[in-house]
Backbone as a ProteinNet text record, in pm:
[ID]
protein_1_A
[PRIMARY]
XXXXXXXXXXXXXXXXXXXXXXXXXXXXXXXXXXXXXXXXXXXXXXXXXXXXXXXXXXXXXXXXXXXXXXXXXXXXXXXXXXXXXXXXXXXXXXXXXXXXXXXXXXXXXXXXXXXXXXXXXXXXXXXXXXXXXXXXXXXXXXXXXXXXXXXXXXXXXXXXXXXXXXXXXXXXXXXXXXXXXXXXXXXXXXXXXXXXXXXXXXXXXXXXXXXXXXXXXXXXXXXXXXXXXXXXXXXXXXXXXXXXXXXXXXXXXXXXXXXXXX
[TERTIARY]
84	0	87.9	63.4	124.4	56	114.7	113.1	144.5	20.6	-6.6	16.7	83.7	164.2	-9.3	33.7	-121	-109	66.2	64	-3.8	-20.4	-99.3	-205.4	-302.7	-363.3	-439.3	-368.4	-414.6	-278.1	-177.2	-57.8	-36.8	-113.2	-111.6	-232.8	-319	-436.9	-532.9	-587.3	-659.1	-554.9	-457.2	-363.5	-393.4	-391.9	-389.1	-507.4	-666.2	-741.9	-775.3	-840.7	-831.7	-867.7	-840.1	-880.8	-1042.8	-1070.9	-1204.4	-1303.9	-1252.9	-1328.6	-1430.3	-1551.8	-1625.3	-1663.5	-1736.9	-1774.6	-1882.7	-1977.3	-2076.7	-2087.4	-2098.6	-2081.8	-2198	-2291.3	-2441.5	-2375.6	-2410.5	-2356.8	-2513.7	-2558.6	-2654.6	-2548.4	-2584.8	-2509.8	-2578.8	-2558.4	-2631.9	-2549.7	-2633	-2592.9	-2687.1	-2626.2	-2638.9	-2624.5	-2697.7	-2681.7	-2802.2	-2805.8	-2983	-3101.4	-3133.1	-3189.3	-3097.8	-3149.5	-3099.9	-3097.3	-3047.9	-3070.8	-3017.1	-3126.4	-3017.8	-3005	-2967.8	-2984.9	-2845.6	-2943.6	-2880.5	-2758.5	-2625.1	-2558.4	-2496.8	-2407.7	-2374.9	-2213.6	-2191.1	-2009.6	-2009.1	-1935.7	-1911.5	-1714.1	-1644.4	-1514.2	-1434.1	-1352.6	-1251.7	-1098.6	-997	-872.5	-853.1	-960.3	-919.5	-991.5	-1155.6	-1206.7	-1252	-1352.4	-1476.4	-1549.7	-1709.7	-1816.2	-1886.6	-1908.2	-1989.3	-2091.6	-2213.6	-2342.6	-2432.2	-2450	-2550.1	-2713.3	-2779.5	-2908.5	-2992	-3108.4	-3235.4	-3236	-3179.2	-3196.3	-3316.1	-3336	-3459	-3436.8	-3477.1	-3542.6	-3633.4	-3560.2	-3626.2	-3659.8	-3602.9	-3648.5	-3604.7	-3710.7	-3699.8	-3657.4	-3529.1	-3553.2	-3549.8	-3463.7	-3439.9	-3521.8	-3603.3	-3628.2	-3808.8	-3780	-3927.9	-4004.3	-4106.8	-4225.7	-4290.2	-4293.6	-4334.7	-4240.3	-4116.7	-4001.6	-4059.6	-4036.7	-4073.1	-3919.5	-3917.6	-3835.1	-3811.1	-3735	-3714.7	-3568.5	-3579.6	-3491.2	-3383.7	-3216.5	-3215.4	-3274	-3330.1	-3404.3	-3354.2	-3234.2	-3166	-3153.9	-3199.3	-3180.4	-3079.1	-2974.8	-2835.8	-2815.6	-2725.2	-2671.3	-2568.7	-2604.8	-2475.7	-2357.4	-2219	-2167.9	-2049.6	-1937.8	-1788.4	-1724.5	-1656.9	-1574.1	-1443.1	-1384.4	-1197.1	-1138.9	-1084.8	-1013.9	-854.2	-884.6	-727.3	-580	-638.8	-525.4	-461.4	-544.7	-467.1	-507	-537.4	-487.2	-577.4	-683.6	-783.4	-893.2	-962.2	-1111.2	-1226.2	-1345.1	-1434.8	-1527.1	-1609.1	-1722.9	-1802.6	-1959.5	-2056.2	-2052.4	-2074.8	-2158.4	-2256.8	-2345.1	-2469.7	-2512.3	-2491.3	-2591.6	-2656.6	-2696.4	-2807.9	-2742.3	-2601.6	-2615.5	-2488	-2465.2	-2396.5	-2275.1	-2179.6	-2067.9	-2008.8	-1871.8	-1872.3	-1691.2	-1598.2	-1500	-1416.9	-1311.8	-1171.4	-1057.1	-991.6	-854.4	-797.7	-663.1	-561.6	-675	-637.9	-741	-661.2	-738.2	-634.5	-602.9	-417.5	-370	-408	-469.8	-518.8	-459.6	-394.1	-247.6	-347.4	-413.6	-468	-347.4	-408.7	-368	-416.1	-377	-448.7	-428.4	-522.4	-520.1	-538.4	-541.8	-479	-678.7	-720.1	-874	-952.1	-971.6	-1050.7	-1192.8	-1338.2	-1457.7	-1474.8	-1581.2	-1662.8	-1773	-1865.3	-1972.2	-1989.7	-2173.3	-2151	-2068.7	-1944.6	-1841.7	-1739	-1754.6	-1618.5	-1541.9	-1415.7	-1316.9	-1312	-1323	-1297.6	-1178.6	-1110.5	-1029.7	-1048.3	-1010.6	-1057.8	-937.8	-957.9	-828.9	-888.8	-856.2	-833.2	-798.2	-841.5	-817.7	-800.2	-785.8	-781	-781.3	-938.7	-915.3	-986.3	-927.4	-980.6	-1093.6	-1024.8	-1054.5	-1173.9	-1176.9	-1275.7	-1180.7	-1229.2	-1178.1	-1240.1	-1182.4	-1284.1	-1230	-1298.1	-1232.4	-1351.4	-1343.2	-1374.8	-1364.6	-1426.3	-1384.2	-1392.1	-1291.7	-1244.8	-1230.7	-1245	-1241.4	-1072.5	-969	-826.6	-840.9	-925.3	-942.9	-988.4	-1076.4	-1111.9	-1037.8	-924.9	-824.1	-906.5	-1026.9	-1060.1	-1023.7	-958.9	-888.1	-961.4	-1077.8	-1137.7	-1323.1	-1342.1	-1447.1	-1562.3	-1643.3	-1758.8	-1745.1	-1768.3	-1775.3	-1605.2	-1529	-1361	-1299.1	-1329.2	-1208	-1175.4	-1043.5	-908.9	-811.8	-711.9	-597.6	-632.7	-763.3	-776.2	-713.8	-718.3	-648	-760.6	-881.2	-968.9	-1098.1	-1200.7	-1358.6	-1411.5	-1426.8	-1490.3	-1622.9	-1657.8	-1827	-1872.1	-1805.4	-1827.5	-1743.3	-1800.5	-1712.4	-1792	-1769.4	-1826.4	-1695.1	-1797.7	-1674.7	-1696.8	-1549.7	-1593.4	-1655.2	-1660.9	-1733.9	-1880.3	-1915.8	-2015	-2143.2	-2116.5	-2212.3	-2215.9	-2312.3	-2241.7	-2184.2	-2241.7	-2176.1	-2220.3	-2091.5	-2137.6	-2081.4	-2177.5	-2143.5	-2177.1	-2137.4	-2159.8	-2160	-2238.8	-2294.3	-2304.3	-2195.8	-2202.3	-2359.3	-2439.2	-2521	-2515.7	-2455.1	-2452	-2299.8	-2254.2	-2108.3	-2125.4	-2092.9	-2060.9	-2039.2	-1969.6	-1924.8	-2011.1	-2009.8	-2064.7	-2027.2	-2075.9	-2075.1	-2060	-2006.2	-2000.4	-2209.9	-2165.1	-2343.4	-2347.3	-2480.5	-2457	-2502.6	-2580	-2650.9	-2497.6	-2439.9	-2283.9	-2219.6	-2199.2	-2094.8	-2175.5	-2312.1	-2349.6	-2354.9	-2354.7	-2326.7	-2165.8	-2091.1	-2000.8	-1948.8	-1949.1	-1947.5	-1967.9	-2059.7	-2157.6	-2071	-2040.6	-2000.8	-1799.4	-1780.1	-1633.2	-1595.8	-1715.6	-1681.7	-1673	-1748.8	-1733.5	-1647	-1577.8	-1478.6	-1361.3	-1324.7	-1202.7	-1279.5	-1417.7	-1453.4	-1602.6	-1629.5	-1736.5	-1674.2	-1524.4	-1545.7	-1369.5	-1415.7	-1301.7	-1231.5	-1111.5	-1010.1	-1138	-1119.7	-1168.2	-1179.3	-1032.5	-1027.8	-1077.6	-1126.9	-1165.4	-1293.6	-1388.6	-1506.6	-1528.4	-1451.1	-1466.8	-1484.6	-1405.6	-1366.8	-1518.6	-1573	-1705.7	-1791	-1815.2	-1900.8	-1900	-1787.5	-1751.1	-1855.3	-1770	-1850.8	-1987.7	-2034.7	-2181.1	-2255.5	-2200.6	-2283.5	-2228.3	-2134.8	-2079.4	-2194	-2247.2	-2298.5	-2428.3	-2507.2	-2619.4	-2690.6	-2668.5	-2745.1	-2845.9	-2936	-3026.8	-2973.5	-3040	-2985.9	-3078.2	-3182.8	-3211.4	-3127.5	-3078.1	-2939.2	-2861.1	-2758.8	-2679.2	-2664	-2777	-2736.2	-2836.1	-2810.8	-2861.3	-2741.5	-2724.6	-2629.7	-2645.9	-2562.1	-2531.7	-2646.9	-2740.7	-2850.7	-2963.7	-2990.3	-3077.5	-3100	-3194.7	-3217.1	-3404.3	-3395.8	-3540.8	-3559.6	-3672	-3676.4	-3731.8	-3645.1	-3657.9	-3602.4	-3740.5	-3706.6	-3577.9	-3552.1	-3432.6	-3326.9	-3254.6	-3107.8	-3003.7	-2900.3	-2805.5	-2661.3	-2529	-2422.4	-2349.8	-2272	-2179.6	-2079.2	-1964.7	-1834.1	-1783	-1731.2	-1707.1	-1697.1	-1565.4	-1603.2	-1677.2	-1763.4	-1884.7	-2050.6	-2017.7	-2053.6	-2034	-1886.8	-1818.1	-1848.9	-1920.9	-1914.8	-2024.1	-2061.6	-2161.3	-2141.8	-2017.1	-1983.4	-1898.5	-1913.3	-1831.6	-1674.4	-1622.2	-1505.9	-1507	-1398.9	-1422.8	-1319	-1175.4	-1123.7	-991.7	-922.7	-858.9	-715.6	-639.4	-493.9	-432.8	-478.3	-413	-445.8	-567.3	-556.5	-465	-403.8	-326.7	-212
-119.9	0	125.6	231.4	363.6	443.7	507.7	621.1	749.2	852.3	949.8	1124.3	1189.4	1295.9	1387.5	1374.7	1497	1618.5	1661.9	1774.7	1909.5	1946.6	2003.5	2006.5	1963.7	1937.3	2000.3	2164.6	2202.9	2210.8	2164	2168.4	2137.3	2004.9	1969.5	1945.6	1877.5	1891.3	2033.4	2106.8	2215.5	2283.6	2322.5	2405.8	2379.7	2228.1	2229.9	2279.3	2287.3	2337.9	2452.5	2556.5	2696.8	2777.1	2901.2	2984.7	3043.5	2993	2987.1	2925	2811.4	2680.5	2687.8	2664.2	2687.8	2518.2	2454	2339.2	2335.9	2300.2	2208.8	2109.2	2024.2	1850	1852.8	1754.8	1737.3	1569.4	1594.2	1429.5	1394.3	1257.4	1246.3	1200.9	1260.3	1193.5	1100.6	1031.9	869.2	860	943.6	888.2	785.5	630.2	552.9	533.9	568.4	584.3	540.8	381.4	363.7	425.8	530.4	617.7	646.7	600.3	634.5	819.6	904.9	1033	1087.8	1143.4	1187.8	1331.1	1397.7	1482.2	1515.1	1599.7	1658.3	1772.6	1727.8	1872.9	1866.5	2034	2065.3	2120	2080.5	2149	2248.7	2332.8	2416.2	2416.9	2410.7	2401.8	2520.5	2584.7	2645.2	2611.4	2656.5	2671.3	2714.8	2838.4	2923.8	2867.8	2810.8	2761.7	2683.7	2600.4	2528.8	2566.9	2499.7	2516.2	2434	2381.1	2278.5	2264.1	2320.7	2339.4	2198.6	2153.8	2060.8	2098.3	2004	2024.8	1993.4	2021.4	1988.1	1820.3	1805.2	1650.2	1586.3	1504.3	1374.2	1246.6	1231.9	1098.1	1033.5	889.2	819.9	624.9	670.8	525.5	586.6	450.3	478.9	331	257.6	127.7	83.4	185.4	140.2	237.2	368.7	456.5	446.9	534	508.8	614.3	516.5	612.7	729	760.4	804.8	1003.1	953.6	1072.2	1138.2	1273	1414.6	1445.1	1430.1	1460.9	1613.6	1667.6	1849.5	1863.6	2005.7	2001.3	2139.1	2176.4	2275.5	2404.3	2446.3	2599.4	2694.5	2727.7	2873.5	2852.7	2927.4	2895.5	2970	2824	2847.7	2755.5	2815.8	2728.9	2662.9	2491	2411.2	2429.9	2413.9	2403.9	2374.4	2388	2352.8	2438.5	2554.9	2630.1	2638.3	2615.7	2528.2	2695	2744.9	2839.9	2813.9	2794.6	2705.8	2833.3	2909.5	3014.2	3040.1	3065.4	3054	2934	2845.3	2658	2665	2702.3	2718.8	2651.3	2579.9	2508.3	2574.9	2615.3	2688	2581	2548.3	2458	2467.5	2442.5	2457	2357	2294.2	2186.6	2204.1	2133.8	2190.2	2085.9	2118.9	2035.6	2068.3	2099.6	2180.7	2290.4	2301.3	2482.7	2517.4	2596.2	2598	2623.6	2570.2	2536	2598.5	2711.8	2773.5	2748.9	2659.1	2636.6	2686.3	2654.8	2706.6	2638.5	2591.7	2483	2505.2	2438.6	2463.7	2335.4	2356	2258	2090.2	1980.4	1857.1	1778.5	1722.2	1669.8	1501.8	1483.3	1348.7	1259.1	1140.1	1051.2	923.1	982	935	769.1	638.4	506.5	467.4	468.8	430.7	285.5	209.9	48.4	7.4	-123.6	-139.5	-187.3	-173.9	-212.4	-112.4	-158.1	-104	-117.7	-14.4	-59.8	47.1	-20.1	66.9	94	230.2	252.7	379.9	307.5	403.4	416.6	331.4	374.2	434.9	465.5	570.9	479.5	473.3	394.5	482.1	380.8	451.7	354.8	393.1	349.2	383	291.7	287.2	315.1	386	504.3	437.4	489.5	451.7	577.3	632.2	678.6	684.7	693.6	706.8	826.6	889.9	1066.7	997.9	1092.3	1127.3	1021.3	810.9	770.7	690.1	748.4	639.6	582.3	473.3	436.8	477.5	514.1	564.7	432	431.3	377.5	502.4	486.8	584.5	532.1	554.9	564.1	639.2	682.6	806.7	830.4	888.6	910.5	979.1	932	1000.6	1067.5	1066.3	1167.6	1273	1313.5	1457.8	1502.6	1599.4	1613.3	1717.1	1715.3	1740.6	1672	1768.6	1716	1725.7	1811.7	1853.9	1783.1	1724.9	1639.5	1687	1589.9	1646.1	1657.5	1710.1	1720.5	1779.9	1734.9	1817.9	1740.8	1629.4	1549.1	1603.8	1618.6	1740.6	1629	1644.8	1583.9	1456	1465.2	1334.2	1302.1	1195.5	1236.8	1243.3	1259.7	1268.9	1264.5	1317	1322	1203.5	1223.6	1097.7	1084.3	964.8	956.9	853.7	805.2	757.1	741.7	752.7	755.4	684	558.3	544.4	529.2	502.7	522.3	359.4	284.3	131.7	21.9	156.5	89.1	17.9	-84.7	-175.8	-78	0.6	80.6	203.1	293.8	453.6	485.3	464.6	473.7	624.7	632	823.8	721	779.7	749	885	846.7	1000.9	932.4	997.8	947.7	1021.1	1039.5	1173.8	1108.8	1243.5	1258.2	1342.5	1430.3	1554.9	1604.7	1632.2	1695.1	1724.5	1883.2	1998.2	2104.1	2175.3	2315.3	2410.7	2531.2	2601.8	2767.9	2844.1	3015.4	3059.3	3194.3	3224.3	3195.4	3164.7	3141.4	3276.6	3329	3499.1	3426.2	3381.5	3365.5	3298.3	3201.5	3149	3311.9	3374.9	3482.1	3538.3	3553.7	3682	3626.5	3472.1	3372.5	3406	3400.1	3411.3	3508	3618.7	3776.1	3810.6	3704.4	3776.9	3661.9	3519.2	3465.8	3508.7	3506.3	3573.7	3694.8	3795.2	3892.9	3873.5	3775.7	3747.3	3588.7	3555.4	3424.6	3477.4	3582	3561.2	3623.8	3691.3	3730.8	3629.2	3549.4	3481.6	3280.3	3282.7	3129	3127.8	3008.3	2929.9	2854.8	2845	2678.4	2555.1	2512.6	2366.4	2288.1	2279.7	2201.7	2276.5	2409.6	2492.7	2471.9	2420.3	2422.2	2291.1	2186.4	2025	2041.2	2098.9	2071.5	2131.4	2236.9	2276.5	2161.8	2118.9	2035.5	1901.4	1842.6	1720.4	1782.1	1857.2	1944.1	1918.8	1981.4	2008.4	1902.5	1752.4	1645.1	1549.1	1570.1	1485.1	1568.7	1673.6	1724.6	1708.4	1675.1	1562.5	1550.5	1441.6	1354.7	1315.3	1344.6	1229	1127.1	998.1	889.8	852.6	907.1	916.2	982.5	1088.9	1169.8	1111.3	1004.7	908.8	888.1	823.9	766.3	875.6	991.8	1102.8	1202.3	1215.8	1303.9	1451.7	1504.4	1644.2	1757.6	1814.2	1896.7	1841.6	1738.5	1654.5	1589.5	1614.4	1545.3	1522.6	1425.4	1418	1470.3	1494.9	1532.8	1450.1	1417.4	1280.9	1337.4	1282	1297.9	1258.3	1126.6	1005.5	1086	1071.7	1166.4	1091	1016.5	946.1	992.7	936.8	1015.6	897	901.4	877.4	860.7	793.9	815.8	911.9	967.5	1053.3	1000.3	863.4	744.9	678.5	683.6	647.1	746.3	848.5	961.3	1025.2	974.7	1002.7	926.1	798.1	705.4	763	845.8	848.5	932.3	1018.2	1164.7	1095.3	1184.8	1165.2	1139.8	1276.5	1262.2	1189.7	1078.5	1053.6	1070.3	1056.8	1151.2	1261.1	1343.9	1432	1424.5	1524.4	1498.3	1504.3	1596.9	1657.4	1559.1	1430.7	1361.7	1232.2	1239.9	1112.3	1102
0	0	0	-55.6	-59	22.1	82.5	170.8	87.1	152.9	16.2	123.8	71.1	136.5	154.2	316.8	327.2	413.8	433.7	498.6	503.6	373.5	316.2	191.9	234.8	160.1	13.1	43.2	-121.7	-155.2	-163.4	-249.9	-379.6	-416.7	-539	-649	-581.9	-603.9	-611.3	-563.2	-549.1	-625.8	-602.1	-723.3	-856.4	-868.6	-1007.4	-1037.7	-989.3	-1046.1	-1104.1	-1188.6	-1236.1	-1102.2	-1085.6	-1047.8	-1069.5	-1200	-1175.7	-1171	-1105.4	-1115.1	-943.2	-952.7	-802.7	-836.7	-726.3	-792.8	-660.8	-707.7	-604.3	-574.3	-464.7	-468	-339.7	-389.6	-293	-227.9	-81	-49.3	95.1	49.4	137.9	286.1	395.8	501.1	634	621.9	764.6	873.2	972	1098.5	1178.2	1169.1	1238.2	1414.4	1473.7	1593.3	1689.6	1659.5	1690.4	1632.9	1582.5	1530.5	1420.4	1283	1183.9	1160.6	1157.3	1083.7	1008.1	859.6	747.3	714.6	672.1	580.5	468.8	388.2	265.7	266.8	281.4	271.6	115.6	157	46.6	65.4	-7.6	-12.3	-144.1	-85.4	-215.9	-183.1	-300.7	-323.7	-398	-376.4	-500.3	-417.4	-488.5	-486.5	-329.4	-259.5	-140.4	-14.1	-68.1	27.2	-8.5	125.5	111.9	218.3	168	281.1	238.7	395.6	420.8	459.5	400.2	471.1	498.8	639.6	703.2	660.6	606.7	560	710.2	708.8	784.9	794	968.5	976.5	997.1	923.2	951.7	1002.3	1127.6	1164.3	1140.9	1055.2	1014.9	1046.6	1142	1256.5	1431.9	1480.9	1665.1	1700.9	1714.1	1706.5	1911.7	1962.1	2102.3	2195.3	2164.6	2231.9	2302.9	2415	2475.2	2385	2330.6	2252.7	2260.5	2452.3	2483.8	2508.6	2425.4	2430	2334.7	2354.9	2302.2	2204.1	2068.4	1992.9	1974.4	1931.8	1938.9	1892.2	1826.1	1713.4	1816.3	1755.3	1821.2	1790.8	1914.3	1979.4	1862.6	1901.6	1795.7	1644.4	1590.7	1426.1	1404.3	1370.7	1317.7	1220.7	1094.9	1031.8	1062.9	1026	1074.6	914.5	950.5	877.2	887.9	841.8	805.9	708.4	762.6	672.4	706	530.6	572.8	480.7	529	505.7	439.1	355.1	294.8	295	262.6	261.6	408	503.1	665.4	722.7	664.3	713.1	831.9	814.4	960.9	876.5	987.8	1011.7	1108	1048	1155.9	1176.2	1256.7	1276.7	1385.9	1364.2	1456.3	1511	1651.8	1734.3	1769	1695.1	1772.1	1935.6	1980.9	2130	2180.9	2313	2349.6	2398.2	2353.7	2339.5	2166.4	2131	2013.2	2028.5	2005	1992	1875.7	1854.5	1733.8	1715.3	1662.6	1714.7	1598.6	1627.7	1538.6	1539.5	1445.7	1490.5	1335.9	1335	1232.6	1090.9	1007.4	915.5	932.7	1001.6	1057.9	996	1021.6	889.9	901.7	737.9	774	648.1	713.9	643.5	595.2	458.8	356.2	311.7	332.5	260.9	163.6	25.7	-92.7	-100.9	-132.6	-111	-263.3	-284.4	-400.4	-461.3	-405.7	-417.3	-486.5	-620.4	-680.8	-715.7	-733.6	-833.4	-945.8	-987	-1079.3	-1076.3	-1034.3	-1076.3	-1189.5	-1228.8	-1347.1	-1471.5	-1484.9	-1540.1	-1499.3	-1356.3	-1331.4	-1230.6	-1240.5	-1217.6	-1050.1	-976.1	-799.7	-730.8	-644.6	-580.4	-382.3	-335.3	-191	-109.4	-72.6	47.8	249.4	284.1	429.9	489.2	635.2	702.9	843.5	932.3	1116.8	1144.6	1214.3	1238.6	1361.3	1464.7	1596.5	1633.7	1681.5	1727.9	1627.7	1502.9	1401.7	1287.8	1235	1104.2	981.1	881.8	727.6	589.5	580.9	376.5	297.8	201.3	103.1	0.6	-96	-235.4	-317	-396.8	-525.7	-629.3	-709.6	-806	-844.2	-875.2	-868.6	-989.7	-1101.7	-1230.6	-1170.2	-1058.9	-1034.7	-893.2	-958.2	-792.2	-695.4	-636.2	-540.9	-411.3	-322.8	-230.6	-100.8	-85.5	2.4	-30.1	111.1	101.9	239.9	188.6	303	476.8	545.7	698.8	696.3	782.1	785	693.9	619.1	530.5	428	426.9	380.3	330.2	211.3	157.6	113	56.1	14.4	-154.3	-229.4	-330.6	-466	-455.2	-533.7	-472.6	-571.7	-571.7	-431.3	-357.2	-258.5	-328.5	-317.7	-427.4	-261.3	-191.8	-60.9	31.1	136.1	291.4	430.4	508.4	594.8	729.8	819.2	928.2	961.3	999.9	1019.3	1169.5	1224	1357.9	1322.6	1451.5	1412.6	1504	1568.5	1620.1	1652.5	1611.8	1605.5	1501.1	1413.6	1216.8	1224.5	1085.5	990	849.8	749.4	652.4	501.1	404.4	327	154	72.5	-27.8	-150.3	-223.8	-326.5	-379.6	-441	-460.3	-610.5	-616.6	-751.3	-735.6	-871.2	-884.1	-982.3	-975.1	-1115.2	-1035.8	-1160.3	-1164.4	-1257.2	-1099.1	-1107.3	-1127.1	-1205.5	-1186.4	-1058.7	-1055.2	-928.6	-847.3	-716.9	-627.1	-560.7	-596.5	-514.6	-383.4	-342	-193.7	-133.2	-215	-115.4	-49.3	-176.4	-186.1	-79.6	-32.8	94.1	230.7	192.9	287.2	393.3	259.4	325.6	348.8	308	378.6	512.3	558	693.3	722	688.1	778.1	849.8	718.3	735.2	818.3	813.3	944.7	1044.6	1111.5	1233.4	1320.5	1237.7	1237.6	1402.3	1353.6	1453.3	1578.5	1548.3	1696.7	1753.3	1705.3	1765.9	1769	1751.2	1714.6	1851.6	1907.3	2030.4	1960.4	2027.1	1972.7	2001.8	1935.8	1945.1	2079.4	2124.6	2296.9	2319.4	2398.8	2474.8	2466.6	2372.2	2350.9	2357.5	2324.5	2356.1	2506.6	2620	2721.5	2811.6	2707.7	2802.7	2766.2	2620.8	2570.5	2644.5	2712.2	2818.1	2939.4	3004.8	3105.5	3178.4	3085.7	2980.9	3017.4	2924.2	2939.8	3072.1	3126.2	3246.6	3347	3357.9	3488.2	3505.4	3366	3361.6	3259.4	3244.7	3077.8	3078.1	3004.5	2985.9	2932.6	2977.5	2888	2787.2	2729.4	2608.6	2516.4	2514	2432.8	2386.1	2475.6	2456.6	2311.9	2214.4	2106.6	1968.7	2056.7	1918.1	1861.9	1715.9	1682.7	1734.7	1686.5	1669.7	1670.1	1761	1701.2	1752	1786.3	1803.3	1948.4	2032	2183.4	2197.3	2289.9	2385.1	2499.4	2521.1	2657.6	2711.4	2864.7	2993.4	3095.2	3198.5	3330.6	3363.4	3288.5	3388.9	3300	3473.2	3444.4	3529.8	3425.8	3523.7	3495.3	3515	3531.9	3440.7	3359.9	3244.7	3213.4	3230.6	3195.2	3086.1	3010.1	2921.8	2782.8	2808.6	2701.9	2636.2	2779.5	2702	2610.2	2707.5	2607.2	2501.8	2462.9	2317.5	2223.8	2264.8	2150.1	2042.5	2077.1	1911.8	1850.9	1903.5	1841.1	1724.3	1656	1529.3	1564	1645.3	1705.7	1843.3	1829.2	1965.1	2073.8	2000.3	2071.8	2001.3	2060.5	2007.8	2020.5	1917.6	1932	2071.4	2156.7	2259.2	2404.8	2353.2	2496.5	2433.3	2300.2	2294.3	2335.5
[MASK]
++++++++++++++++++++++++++++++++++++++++++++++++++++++++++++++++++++++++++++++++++++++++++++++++++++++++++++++++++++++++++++++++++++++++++++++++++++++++++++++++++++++++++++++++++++++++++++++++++++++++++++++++++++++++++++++++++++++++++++++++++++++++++++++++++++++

């Protein structure tokens, strides 16, 4: 297997693309977490950035939960998202939980394995990569004809188009599903999108640990244990309130754990 250079991840790839190339890529995303929930995001790509906008999640099964739980979405209307700032090597991102989480960290380097395993759909020749980020396993598969290096949720330095991505745990899955890919004209609603969002980056968003460390906090001082196995944005409301190890409260987060407790 080859090991594929991902220090920086627009070095070769994203360079080579034009300067005026924008591209849209629609990916359905499944979080498996007892409660299946999906929704629709959207990445938008160029040479300088990306953004990652989280669609309106749906639940669409209850397989372990009491019937009698009150589902509820989060309170504040915020957009979820993922913006990778390639030019100052920074990552912005929302958490949503039951309070909002607005974080900031260097964009994280992830040591992409290209395996010798190939398919085909459609016709388009894909190849299956491997990853280890913060306590999950990934395979993927790519497209190495389209050097998009930047993929849905934070995955950065990959070596082509991801058309899929799941994480390989047997419980507590994320998985991701290209859906649409083309290039697009400049998007005015992106462009005012990101105006308003770009002004306020260095004064409304924390390092990352600093905001993990409240978000631990947070749920160590009392959980429902209905919560336990709901993503990002998403809780019930229950009387029963018991106390948690942290480990075990991590397991359904996407991240489960971080550079700085290894």
């Amino acid at each position: 297997m080859k090991h594929l250079k991902s220090i920086f991840f627009l070095l070769i790839p994203l360079l080579s693309l034009s300067q005026s190339k924008l591209y849209k890529i629609t990916y359905l995303t499944i979080a498996d977490i007892d409660n299946q929930v999906l929704s629709t995001d959207v990445l938008y790509v160029d040479e300088k950035k990306a953004y990652y906008e989280i669609g309106k999640k749906e639940v669409v099964s209850k397989n372990n939960y009491n019937m009698d739980a009150i589902f509820i979405k989060q309170k504040e209307k915020i957009k979820s998202f993922v913006y990778t700032d390639i030019l100052n090597h920074k990552l912005y991102n929302i958490i949503e939980k039951k309070n909002i989480y607005k974080t900031v960290e260097p964009i994280p380097v992830m040591n992409w394995i290209l395996t010798n395993e190939s398919k085909e759909v459609e016709g388009i020749l894909l190849h299956k990569v491997t990853v280890h980020f913060r306590g999950r396993n990934y395979e993927a598969w790519c497209d190495l004809d389209l050097p998009i290096s930047v993929g849905p949720w934070k995955f950065n330095g990959v070596p082509g188009l991801i058309y899929e991505i799941r994480s390989l745990e047997k419980d507590y899955s994320y998985s991701w599903i290209l859906k649409e890919f083309k290039q697009i004209a400049e998007d005015k609603k992106l462009k005012e999108t990101l105006l308003l969002l770009t002004a306020r980056l260095n004064k409304d968003y924390t390092d990352l640990e600093s905001n993990i460390k409240k978000m631990d906090e947070e749920e160590l001082s009392g959980i429902n244990i209905s919560d336990i196995r709901l993503p990002e944005g998403i809780f019930v409301e229950s009387a029963k309130v018991i106390k948690l190890d942290l480990k075990e409260i991590r397991k359904k987060r996407a991240e489960i754990e971080y550079e700085w407790e290894i």
